[in-house]
PDB file of C-alpha atoms and ligand atoms in Angstrom:
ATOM      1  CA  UNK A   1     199.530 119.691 101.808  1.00 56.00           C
ATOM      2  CA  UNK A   2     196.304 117.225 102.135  1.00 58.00           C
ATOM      3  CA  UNK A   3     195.107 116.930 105.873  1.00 69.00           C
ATOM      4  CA  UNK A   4     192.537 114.017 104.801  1.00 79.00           C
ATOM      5  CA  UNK A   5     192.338 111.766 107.309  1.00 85.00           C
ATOM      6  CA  UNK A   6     193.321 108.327 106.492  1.00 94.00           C
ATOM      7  CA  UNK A   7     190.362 106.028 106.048  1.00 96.00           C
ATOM      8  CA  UNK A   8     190.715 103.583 108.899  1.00 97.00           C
ATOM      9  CA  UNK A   9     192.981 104.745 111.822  1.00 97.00           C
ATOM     10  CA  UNK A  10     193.959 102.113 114.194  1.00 98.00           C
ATOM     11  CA  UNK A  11     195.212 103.131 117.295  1.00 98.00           C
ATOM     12  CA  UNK A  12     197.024 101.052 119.947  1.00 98.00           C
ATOM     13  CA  UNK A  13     194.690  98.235 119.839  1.00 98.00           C
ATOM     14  CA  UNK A  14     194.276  95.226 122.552  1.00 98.00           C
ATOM     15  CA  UNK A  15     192.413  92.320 122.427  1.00 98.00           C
ATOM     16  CA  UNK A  16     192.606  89.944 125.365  1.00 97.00           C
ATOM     17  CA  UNK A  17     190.424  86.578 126.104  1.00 95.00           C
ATOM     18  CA  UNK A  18     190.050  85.226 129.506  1.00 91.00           C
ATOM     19  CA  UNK A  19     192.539  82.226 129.574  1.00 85.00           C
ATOM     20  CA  UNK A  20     191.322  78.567 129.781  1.00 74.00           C
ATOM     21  CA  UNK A  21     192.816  76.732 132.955  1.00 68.00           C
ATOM     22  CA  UNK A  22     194.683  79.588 135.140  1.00 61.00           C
ATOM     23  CA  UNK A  23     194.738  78.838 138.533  1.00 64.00           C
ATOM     24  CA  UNK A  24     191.931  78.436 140.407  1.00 64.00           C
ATOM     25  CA  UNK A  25     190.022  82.019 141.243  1.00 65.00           C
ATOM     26  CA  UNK A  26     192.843  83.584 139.103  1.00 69.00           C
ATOM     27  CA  UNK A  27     191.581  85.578 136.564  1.00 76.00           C
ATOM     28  CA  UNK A  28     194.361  85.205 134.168  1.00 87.00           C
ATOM     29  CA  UNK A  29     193.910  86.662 130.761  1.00 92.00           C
ATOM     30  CA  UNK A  30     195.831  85.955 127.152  1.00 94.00           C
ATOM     31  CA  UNK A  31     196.466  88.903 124.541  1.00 97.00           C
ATOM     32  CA  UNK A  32     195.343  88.006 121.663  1.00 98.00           C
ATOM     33  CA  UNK A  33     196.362  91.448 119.879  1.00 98.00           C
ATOM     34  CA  UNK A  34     198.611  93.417 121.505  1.00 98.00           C
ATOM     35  CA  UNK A  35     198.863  97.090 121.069  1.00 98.00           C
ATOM     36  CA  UNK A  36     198.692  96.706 117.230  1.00 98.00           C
ATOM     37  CA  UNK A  37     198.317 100.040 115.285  1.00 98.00           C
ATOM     38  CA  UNK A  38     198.218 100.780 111.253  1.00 98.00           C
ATOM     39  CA  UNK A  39     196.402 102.790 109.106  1.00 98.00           C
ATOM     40  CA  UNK A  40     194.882 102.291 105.720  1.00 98.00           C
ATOM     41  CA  UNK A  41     194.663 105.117 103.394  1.00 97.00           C
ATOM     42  CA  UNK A  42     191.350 105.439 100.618  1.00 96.00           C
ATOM     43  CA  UNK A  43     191.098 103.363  97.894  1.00 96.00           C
ATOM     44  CA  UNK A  44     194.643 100.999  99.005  1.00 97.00           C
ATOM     45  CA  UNK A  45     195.130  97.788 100.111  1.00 98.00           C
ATOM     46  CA  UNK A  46     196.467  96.569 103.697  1.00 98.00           C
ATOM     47  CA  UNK A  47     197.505  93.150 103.766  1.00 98.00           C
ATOM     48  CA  UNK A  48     197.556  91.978 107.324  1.00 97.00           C
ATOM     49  CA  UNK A  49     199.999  88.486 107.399  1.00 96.00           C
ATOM     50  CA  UNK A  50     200.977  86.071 110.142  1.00 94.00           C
ATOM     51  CA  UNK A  51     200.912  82.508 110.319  1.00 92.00           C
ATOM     52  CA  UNK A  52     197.667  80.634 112.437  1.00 93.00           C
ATOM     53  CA  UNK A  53     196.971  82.356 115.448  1.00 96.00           C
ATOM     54  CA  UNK A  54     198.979  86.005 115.301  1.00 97.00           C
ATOM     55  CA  UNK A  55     195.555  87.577 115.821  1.00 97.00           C
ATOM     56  CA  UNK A  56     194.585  88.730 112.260  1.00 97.00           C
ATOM     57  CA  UNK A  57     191.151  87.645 112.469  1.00 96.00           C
ATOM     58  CA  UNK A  58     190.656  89.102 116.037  1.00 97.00           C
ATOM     59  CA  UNK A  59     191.702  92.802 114.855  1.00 97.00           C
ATOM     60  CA  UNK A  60     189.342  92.636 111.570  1.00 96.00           C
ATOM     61  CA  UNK A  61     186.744  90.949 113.809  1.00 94.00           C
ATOM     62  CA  UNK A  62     187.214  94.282 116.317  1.00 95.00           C
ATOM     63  CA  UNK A  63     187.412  96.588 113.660  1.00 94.00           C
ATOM     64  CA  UNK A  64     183.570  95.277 112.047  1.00 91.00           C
ATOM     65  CA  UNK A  65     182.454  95.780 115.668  1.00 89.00           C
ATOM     66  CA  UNK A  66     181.890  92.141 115.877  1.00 89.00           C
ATOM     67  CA  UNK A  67     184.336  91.267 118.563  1.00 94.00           C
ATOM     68  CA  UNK A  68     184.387  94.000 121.816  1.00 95.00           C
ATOM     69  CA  UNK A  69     187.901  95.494 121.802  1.00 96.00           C
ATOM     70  CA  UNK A  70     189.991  95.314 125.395  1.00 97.00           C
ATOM     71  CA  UNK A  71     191.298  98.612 124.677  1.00 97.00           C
ATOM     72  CA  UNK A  72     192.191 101.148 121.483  1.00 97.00           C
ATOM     73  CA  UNK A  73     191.041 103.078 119.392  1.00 96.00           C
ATOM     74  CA  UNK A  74     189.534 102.975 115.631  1.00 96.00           C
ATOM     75  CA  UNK A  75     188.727 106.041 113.645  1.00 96.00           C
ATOM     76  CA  UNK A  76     186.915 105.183 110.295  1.00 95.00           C
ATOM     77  CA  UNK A  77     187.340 108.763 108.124  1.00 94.00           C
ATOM     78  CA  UNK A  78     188.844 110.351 111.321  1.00 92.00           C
ATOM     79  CA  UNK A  79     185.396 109.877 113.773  1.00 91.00           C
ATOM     80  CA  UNK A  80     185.749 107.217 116.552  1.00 92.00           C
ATOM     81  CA  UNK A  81     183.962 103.709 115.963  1.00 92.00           C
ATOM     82  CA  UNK A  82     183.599 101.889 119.145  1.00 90.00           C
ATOM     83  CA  UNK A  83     180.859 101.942 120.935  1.00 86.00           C
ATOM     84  CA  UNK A  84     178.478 103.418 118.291  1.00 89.00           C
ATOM     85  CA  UNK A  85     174.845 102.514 118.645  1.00 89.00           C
ATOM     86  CA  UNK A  86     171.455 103.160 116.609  1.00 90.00           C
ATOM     87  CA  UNK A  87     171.507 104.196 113.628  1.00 92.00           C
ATOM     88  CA  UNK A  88     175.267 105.670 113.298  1.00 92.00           C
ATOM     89  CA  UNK A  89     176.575 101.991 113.576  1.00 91.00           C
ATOM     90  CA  UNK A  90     173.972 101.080 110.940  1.00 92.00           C
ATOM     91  CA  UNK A  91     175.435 103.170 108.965  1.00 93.00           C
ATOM     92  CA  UNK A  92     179.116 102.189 109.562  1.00 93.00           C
ATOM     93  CA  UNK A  93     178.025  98.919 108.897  1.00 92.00           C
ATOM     94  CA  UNK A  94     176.913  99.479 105.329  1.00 95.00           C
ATOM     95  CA  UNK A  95     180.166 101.272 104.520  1.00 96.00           C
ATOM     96  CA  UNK A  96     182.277  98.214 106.054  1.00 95.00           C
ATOM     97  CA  UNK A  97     181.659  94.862 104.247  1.00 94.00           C
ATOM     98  CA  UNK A  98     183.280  91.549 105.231  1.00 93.00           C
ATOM     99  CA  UNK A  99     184.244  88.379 103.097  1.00 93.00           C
ATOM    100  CA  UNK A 100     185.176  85.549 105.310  1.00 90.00           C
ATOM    101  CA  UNK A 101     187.445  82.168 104.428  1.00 86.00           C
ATOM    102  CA  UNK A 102     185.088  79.764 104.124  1.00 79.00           C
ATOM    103  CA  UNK A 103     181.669  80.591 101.919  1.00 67.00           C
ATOM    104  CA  UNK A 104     179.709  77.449 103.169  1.00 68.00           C
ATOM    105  CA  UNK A 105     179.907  78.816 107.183  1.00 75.00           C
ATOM    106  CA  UNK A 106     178.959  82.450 105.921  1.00 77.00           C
ATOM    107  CA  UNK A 107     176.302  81.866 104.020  1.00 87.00           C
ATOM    108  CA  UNK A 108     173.053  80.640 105.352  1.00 90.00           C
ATOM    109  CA  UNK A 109     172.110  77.529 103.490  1.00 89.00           C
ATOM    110  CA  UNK A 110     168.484  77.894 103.649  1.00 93.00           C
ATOM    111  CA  UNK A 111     168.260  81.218 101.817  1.00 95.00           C
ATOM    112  CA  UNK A 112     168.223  81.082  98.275  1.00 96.00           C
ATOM    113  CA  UNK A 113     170.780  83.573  96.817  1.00 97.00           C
ATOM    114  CA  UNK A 114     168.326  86.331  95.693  1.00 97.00           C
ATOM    115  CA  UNK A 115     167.660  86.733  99.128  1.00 97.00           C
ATOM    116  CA  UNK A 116     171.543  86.212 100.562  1.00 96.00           C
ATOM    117  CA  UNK A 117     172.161  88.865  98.341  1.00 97.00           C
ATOM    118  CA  UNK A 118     168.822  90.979  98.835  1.00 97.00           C
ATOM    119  CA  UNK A 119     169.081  90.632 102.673  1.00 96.00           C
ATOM    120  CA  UNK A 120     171.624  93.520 103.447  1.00 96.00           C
ATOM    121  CA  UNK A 121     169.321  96.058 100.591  1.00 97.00           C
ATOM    122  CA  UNK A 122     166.436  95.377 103.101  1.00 96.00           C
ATOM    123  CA  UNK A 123     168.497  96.255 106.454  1.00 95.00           C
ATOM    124  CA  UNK A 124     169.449  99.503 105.147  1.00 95.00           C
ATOM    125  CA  UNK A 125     166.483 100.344 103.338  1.00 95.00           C
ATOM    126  CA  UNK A 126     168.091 100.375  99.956  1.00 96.00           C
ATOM    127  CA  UNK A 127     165.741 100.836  96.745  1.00 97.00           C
ATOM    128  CA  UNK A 128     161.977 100.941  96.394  1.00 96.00           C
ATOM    129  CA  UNK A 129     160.913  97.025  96.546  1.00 97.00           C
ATOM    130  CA  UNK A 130     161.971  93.575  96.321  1.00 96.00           C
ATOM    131  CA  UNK A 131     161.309  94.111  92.542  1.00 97.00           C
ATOM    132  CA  UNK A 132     163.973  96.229  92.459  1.00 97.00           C
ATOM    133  CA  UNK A 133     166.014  94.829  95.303  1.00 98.00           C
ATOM    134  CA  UNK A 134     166.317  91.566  92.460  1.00 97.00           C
ATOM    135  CA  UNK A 135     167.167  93.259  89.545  1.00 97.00           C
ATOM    136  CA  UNK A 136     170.207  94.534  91.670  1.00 97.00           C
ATOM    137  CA  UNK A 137     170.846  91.177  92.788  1.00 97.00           C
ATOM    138  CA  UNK A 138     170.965  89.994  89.581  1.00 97.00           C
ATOM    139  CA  UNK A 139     173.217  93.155  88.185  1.00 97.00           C
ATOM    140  CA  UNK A 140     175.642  92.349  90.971  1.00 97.00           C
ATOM    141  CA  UNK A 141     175.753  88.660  90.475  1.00 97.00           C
ATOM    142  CA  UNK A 142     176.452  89.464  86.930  1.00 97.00           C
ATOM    143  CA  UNK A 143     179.774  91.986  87.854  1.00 96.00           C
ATOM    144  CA  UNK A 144     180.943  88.991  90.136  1.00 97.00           C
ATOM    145  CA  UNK A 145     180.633  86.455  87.283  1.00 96.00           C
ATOM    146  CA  UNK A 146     177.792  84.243  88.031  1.00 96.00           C
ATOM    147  CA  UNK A 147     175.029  82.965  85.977  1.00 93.00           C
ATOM    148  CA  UNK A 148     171.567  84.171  85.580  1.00 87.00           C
ATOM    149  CA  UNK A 149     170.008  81.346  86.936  1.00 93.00           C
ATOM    150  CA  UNK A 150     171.765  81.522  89.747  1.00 96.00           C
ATOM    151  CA  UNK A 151     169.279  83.722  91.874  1.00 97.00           C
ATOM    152  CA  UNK A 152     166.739  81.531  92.433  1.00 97.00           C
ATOM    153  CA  UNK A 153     169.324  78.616  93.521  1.00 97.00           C
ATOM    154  CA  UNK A 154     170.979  77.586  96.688  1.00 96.00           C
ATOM    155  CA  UNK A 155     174.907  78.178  97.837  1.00 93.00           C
ATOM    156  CA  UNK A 156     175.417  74.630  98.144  1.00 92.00           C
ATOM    157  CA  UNK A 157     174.514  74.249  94.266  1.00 94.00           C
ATOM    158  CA  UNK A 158     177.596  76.138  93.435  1.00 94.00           C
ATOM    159  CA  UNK A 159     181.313  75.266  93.711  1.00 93.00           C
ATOM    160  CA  UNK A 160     183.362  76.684  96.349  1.00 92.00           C
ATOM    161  CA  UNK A 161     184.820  79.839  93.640  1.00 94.00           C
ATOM    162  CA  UNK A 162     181.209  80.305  93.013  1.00 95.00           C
ATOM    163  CA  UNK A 163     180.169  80.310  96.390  1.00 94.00           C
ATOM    164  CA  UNK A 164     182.908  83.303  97.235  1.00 94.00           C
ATOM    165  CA  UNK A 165     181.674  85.300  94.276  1.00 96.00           C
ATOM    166  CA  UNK A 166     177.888  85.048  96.050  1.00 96.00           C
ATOM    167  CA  UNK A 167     179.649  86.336  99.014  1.00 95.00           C
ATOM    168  CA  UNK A 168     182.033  89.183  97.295  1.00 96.00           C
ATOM    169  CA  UNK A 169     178.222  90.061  95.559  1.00 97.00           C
ATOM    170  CA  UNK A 170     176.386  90.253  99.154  1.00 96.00           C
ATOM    171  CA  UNK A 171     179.087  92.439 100.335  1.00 96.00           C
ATOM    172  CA  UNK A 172     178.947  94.600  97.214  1.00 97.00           C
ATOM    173  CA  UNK A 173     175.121  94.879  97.863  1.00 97.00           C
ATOM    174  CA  UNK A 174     175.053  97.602 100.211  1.00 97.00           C
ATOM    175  CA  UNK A 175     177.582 100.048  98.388  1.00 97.00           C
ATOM    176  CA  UNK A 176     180.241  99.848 100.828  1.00 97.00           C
ATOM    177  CA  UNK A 177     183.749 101.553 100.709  1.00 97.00           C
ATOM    178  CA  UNK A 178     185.479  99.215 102.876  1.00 98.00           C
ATOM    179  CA  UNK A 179     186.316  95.485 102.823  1.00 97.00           C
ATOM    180  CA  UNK A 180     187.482  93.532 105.027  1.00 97.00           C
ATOM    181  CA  UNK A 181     188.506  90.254 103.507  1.00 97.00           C
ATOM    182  CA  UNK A 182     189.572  87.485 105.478  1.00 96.00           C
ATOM    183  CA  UNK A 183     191.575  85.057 104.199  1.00 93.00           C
ATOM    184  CA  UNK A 184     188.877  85.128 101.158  1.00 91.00           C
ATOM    185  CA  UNK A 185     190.764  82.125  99.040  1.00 90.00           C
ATOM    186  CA  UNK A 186     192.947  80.308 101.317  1.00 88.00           C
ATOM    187  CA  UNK A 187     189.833  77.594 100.903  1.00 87.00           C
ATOM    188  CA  UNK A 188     189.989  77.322  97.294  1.00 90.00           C
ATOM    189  CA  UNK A 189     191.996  75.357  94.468  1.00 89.00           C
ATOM    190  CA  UNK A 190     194.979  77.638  92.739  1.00 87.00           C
ATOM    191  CA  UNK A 191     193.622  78.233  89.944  1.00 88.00           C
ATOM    192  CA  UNK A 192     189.883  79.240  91.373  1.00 92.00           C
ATOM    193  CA  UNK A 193     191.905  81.361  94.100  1.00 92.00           C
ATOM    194  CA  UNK A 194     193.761  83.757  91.420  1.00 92.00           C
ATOM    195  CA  UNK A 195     190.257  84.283  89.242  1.00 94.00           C
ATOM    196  CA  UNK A 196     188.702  85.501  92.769  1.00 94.00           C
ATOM    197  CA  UNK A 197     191.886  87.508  93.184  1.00 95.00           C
ATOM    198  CA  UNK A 198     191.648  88.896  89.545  1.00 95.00           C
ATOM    199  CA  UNK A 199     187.427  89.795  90.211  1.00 97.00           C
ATOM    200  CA  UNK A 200     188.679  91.427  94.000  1.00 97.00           C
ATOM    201  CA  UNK A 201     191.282  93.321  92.056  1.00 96.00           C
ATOM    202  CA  UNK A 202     189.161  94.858  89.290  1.00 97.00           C
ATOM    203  CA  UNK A 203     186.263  95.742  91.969  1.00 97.00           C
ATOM    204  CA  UNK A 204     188.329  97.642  93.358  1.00 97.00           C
ATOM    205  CA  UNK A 205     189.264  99.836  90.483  1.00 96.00           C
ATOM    206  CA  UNK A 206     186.128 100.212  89.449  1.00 96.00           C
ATOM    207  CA  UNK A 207     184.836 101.060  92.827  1.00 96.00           C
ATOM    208  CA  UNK A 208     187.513 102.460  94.249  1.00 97.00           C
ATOM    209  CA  UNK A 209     187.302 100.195  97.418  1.00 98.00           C
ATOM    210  CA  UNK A 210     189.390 100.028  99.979  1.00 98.00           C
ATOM    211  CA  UNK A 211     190.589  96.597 101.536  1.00 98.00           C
ATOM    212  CA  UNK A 212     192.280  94.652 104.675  1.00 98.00           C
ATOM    213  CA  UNK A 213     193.415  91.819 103.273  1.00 97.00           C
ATOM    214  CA  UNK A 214     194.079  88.770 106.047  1.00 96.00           C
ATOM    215  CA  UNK A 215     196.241  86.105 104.820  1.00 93.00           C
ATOM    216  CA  UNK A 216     198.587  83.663 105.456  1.00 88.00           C
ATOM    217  CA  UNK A 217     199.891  83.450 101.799  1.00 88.00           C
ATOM    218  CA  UNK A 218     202.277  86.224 100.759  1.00 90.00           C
ATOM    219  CA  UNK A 219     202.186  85.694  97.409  1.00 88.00           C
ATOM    220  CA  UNK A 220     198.784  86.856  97.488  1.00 90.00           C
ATOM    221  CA  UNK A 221     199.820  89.834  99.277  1.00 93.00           C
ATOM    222  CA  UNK A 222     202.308  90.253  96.328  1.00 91.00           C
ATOM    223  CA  UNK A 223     199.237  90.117  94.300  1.00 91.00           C
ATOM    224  CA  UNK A 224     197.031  92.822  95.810  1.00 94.00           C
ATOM    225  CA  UNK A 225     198.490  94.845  98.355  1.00 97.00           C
ATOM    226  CA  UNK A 226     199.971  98.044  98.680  1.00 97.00           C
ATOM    227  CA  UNK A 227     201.479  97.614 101.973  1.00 98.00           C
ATOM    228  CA  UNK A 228     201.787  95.119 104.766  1.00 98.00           C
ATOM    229  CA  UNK A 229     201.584  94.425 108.340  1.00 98.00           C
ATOM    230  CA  UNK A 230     203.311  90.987 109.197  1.00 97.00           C
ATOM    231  CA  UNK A 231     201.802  89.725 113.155  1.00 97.00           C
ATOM    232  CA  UNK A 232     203.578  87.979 115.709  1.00 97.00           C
ATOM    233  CA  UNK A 233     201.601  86.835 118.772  1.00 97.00           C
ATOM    234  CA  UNK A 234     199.412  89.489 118.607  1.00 98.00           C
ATOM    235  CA  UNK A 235     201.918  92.322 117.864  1.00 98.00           C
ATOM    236  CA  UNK A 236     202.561  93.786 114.631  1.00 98.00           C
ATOM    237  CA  UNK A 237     206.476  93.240 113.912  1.00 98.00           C
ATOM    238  CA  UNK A 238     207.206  94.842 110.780  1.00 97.00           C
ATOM    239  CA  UNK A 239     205.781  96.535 108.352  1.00 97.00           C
ATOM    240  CA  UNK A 240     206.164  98.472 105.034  1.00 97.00           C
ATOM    241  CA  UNK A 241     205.376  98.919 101.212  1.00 97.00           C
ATOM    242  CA  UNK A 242     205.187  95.602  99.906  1.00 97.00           C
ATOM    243  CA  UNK A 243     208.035  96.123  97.399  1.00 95.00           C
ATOM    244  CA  UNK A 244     210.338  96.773 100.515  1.00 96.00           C
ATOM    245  CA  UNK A 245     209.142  94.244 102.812  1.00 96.00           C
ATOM    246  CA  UNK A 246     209.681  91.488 100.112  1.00 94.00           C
ATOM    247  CA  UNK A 247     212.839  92.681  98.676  1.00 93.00           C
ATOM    248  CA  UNK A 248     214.459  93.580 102.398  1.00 95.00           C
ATOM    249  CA  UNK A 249     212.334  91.480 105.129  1.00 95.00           C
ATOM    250  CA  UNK A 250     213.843  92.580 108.884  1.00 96.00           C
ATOM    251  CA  UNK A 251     211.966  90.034 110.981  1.00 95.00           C
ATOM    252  CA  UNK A 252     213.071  86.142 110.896  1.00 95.00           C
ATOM    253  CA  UNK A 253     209.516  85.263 110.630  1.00 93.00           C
ATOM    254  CA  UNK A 254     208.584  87.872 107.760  1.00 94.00           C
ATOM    255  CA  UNK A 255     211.564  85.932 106.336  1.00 93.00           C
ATOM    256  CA  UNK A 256     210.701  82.192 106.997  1.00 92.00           C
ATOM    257  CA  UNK A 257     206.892  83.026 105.693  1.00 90.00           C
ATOM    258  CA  UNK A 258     208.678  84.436 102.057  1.00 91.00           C
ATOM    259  CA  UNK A 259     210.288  81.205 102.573  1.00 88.00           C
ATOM    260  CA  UNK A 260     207.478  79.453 102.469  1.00 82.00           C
ATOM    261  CA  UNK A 261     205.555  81.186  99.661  1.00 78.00           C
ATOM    262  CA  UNK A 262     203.471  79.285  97.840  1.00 64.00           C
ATOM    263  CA  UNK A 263     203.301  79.491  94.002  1.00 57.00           C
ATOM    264  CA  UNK A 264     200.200  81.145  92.563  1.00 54.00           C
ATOM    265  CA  UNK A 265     199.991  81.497  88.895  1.00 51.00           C
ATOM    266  CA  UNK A 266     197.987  84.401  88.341  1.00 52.00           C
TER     267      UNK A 266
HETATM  268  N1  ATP B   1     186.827  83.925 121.387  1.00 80.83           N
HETATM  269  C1  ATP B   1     188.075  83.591 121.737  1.00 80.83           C
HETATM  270  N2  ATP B   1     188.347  83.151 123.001  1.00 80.83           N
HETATM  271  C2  ATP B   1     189.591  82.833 123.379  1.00 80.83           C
HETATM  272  N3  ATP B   1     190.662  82.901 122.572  1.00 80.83           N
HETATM  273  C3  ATP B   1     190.462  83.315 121.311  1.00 80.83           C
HETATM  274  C4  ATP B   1     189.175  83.680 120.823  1.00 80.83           C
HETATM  275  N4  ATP B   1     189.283  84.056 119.526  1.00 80.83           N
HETATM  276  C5  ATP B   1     190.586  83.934 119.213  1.00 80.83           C
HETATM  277  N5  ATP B   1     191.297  83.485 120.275  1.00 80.83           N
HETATM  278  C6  ATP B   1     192.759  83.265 120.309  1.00 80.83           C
HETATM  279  O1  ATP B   1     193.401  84.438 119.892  1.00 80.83           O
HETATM  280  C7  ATP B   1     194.535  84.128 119.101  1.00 80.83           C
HETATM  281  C8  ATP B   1     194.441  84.841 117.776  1.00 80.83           C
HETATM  282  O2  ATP B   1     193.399  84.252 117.030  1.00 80.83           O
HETATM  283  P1  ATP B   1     193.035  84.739 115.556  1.00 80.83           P
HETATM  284  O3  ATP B   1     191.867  83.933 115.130  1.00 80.83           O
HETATM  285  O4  ATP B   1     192.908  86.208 115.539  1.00 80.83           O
HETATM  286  O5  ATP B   1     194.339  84.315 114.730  1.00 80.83           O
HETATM  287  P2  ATP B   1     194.612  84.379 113.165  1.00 80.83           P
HETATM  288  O6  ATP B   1     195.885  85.106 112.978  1.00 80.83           O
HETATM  289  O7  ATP B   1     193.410  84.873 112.457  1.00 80.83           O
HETATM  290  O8  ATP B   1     194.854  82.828 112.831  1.00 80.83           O
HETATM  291  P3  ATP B   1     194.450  81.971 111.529  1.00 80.83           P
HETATM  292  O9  ATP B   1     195.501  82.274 110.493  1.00 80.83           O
HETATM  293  O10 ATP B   1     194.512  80.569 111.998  1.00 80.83           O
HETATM  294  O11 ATP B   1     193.083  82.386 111.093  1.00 80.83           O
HETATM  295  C9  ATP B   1     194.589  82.616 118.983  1.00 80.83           C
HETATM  296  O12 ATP B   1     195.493  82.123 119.947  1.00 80.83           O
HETATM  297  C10 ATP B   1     193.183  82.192 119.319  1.00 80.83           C
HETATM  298  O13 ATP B   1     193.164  80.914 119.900  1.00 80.83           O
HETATM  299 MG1   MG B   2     192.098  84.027 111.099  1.00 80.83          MG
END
């Protein structure tokens, strides 16, 4: 029997935000997530689904270490991940990458992308130079699908599909064995949104990644995932291999979002 731990190991997680216009000297607070637990196992895919404000964002924000956590725990590869400083959280940062919905916010618009995609190499100390900081640039812009030329150009040359693949390459950059990818086409036309599915799909065979996949849009989750998480106000309310979730959905809202699936030719 195999005692690996499973990659990412979230445990009874709480998020809570002080809320806007309690009563006076009241220190009233909202739960944004709400004791949400899951666990994604090596080289899978977790697709976390909800409609707009379950908390999706909030536990991937948490789980980066960009957002404090209220309460919880998160074990990346069995060892505890809050609160690390120095260089162990430098390091846990190179191994967890993000892609966020929209490219133009993400992406600072007064770096060229050489250096968007050069920037994360030069954190972590990655490779001899700059000389050979670009040619891996360029490699990795080539496995994403972009053009030569585009390294010495700006994101806001390139079309929004374009503009994800930049990002999907700056994540790549640093070698990491973890995504998390947040809502990374809900911003795009169809058709662009299944070729960025198709290019997420086949980096992660080749890579072996493993990803959290936020999204409103199940047929996405259809797409990619392995299993899924479906949030409700900040709790998780069902959950399950996709197969079984789709074919036998428990929860009225797991139901009313197949409902609601839109169609995306892939
Ligand atoms: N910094 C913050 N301060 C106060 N409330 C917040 C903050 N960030 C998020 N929230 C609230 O927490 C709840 C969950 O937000 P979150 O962004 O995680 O939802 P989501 O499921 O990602 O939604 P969407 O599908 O729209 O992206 C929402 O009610 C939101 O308003
Ligand atoms: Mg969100």
């Amino acid at each position: 029997m195999s005692t690996t731990p499973p990659m990412l190991d979230v445990r009874h997680l709480v998020k809570q935000f002080p809320k806007r216009g309690g009563m006076f000297g009241k220190r009233e607070v909202f739960t944004a997530v709400d004791d949400v637990s899951f666990q994604v196992n090596r080289g899978t895919t977790l697709a976390l689904v909800g409609e707009s404000g379950s908390g999706k964002s909030t536990v991937g924000m948490m789980l980066l270490g960009l957002l404090e956590t209220t309460s919880g725990d998160v074990l990346y590869e069995g060892r505890p991940v809050i609160g690390l400083r120095g260089p162990e959280r430098l390091a846990l940062r190179r191994k967890l990458q993000v892609v966020f919905q929209d490219p133009f916010a993400s992406l600072n618009a007064r770096m060229t992308v050489a250096e968007l995609v050069m920037e994360g190499m030069r954190v972590h100390k990655m490779y001899a130079n700059d000389a050979e900081r670009r040619a891996r640039a360029q490699e990795l812009l080539g496995q994403v699908g972009m053009p030569a030329h585009a390294l010495d150009r700006y994101p806001h040359e390139f079309s929004g599909g374009q503009r994800q693949r930049i990002a999907i390459a700056r994540a790549l950059s640093v070698e990491p064995e973890f995504l998390v990818l947040d809502e990374p086409t809900s911003a795009l036309d169809v058709s662009v949104q299944s070729q960025v599915l198709n290019l997420l799909r086949r980096l992660q065979r080749e890579r072996g990644l493993t990803y959290l996949f936020v999204t409103h849009n199940l047929a996405v989750v259809d797409y990619l995932a392995d299993e899924v998480c479906v949030m409700e106000k900040g709790k998780i309310i069902e959950r399950g291999m996709v197969e079984d979730v789709f074919d036998h959905p428990q929860h009225v809202t797991t139901q009313r979002l197949l409902a609601a699936v839109p169609k995306v030719e892939m």
